[in-house]
mmCIF file with all atom_site columns, C-alpha atoms in Angstrom:
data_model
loop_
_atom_site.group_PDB
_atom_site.id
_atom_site.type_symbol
_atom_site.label_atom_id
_atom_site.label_alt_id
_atom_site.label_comp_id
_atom_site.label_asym_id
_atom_site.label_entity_id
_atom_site.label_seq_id
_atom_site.pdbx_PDB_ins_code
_atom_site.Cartn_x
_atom_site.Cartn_y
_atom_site.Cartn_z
_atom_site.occupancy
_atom_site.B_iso_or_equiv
_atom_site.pdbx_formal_charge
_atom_site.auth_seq_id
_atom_site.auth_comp_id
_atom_site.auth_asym_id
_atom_site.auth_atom_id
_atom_site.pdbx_PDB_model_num
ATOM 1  C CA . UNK V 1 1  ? -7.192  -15.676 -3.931  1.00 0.00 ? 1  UNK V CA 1
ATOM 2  C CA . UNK V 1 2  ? -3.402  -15.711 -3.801  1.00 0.00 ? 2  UNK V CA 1
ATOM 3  C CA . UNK V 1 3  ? -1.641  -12.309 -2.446  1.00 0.00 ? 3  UNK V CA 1
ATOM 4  C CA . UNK V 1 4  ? -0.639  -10.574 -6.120  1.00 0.00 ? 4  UNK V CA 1
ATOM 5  C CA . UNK V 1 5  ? 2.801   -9.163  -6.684  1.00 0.00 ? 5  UNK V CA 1
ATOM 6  C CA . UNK V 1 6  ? 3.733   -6.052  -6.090  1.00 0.00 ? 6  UNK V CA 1
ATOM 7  C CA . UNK V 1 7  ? 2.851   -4.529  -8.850  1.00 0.00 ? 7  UNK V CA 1
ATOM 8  C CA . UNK V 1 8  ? -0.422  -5.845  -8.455  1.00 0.00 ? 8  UNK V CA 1
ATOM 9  C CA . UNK V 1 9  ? -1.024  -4.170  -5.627  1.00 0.00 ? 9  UNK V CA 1
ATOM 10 C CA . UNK V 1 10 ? -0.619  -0.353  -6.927  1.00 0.00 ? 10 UNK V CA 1
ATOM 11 C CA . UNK V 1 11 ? -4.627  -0.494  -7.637  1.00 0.00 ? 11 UNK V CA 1
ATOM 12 C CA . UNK V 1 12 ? -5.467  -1.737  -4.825  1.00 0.00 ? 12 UNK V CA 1
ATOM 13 C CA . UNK V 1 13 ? -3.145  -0.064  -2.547  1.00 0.00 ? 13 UNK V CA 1
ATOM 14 C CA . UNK V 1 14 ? -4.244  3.299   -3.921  1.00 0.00 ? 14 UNK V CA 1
ATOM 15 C CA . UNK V 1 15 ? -7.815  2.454   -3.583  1.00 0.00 ? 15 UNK V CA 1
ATOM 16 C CA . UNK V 1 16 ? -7.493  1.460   -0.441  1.00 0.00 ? 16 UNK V CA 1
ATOM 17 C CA . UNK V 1 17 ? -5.680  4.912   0.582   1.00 0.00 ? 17 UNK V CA 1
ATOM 18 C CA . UNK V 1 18 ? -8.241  7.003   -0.929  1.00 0.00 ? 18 UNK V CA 1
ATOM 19 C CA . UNK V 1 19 ? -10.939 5.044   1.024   1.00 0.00 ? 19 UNK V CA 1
ATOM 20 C CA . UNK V 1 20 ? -9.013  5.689   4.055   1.00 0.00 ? 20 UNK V CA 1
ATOM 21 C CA . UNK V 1 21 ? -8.905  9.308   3.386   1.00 0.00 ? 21 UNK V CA 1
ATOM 22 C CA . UNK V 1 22 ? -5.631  9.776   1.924   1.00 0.00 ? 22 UNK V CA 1
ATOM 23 C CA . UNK V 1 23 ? -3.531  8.640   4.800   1.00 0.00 ? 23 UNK V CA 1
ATOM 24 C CA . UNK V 1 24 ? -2.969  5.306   6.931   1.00 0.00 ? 24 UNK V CA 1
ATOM 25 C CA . UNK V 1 25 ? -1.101  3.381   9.107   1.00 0.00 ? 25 UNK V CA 1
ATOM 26 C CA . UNK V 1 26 ? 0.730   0.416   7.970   1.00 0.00 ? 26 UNK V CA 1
ATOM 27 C CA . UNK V 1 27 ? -1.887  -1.673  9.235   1.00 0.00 ? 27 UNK V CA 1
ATOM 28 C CA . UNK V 1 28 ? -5.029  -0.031  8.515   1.00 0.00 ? 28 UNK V CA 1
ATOM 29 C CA . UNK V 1 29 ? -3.508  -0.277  4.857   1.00 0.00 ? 29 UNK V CA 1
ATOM 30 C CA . UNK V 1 30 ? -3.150  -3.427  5.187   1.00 0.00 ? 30 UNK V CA 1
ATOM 31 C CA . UNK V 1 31 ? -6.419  -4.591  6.680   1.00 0.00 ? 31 UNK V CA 1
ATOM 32 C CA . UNK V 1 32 ? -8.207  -2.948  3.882   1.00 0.00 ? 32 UNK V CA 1
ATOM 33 C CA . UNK V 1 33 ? -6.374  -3.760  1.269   1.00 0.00 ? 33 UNK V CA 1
ATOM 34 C CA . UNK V 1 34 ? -6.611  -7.647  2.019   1.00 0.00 ? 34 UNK V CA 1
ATOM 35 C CA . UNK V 1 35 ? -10.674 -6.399  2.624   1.00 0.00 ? 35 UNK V CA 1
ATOM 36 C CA . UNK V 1 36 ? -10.797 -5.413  -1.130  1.00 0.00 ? 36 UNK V CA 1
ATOM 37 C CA . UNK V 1 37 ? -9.226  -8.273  -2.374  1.00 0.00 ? 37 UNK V CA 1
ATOM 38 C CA . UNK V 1 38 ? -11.124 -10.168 -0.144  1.00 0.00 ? 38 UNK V CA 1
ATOM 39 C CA . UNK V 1 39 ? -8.184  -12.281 1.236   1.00 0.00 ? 39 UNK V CA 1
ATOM 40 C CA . UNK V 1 40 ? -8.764  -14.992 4.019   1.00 0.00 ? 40 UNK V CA 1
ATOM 41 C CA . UNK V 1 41 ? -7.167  -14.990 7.201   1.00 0.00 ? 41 UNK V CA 1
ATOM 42 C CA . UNK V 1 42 ? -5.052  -17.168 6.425   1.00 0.00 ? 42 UNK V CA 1
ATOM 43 C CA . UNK V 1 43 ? -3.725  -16.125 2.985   1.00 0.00 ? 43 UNK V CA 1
ATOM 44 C CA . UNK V 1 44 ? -3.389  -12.315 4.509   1.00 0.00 ? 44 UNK V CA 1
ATOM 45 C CA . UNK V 1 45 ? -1.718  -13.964 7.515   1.00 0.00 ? 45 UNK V CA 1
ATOM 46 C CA . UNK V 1 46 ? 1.173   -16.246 5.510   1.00 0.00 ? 46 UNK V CA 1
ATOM 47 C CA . UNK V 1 47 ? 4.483   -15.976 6.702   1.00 0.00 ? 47 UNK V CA 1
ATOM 48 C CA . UNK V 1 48 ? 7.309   -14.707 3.762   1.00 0.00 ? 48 UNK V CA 1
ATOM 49 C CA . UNK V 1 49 ? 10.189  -14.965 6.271   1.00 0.00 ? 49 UNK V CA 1
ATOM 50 C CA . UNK V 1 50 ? 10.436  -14.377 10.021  1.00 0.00 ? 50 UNK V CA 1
ATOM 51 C CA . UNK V 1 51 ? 7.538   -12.857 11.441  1.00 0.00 ? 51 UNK V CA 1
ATOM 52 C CA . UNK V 1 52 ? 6.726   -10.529 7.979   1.00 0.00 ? 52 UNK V CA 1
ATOM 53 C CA . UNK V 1 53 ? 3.241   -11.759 6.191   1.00 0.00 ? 53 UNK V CA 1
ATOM 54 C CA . UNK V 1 54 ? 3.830   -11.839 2.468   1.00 0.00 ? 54 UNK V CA 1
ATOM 55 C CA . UNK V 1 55 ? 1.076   -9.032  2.037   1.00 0.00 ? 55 UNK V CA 1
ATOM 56 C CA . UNK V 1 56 ? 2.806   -6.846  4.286   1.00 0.00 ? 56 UNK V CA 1
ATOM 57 C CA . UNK V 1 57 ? 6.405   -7.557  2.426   1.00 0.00 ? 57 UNK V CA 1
ATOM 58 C CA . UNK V 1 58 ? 4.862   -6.877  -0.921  1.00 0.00 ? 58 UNK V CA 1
ATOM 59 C CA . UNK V 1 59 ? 2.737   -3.588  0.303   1.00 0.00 ? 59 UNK V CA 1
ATOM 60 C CA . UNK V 1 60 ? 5.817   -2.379  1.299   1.00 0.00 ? 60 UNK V CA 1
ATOM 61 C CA . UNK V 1 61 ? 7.270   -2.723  -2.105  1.00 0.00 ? 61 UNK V CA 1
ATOM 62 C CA . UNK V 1 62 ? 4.383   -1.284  -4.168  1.00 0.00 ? 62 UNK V CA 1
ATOM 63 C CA . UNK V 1 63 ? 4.172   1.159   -1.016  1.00 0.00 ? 63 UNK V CA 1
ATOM 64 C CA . UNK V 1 64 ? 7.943   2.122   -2.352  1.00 0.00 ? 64 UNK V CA 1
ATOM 65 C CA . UNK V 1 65 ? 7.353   2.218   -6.211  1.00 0.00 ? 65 UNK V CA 1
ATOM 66 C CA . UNK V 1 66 ? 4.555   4.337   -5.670  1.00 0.00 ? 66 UNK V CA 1
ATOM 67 C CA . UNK V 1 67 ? 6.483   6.565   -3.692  1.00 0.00 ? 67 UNK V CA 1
ATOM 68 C CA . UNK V 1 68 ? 9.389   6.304   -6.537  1.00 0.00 ? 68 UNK V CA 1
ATOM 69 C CA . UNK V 1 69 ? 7.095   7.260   -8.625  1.00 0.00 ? 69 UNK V CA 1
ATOM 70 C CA . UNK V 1 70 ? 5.211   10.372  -7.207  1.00 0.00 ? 70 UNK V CA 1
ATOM 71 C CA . UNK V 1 71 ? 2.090   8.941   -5.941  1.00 0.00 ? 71 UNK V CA 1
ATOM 72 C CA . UNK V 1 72 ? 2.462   8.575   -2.540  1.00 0.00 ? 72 UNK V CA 1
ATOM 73 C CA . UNK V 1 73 ? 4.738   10.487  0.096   1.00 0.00 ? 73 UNK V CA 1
ATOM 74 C CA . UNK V 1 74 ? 5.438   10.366  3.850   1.00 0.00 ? 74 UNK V CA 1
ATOM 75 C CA . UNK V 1 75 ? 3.352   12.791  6.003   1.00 0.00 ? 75 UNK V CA 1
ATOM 76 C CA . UNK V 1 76 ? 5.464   15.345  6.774   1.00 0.00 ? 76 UNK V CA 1
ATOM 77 C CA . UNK V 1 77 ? 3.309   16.177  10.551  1.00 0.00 ? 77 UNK V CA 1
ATOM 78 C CA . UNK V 1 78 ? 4.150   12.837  11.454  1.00 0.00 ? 78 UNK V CA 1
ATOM 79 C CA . UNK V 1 79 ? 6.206   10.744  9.725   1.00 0.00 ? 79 UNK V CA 1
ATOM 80 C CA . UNK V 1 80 ? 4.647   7.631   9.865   1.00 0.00 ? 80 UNK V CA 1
ATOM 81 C CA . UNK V 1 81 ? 2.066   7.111   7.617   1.00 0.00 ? 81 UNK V CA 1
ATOM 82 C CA . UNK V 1 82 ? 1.797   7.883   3.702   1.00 0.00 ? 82 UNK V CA 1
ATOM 83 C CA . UNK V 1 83 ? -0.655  9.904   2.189   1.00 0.00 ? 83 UNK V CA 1
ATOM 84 C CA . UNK V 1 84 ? -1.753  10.475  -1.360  1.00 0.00 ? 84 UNK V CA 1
ATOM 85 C CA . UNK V 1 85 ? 0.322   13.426  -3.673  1.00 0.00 ? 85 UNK V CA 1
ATOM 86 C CA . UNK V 1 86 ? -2.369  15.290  -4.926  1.00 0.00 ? 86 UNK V CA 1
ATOM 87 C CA . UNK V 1 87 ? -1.646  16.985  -8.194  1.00 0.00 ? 87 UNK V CA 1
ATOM 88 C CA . UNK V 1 88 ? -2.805  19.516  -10.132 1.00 0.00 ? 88 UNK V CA 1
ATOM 89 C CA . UNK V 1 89 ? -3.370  18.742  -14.040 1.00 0.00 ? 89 UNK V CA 1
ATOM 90 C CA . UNK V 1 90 ? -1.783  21.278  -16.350 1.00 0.00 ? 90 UNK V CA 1
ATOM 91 C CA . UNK V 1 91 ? -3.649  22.234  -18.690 1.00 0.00 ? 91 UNK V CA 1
#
């Protein structure tokens, strides 16, 4: 399977978070996204430019238009990795 888009990735990024339990490091994001899309090795290891994999460049986008668009913020205790906005539904 090729590495989707960015915008392919929302689903799967946000799945992936929620089986994490809410909040990950870049690379355990990552990792299990490319395990739910069931990427190879080598297709989750292809270069875009310099050192950057081409899932990691387009995580970090969808990572970034989720963020944009309320889904996911930075944890404020450390920083580092994102976690999931829960929200309650008005009613």
């Amino acid at each position: 399977m090729a590495i989707p888009k960015h915008d392919g990735l929302f689903n799967p990024l946000l799945e992936a978070m929620r089986e994490l339990g809410g909040s990950a490091s870049v690379s355990e994001r990552e990792d299990k996204v490319a395990e739910l899309l069931k990427l190879s090795d080598a297709e989750a290891s292809e270069i875009h430019r310099g050192n950057r994999t081409k899932l990691s460049y387009r995580l970090a986008w969808a990572r970034n238009y989720l963020k944009r668009a309320g889904l996911l913020e930075l944890n404020p205790r450390s920083l580092g990795p994102y976690r999931i906005v829960h929200r309650r539904r008005e009613s």
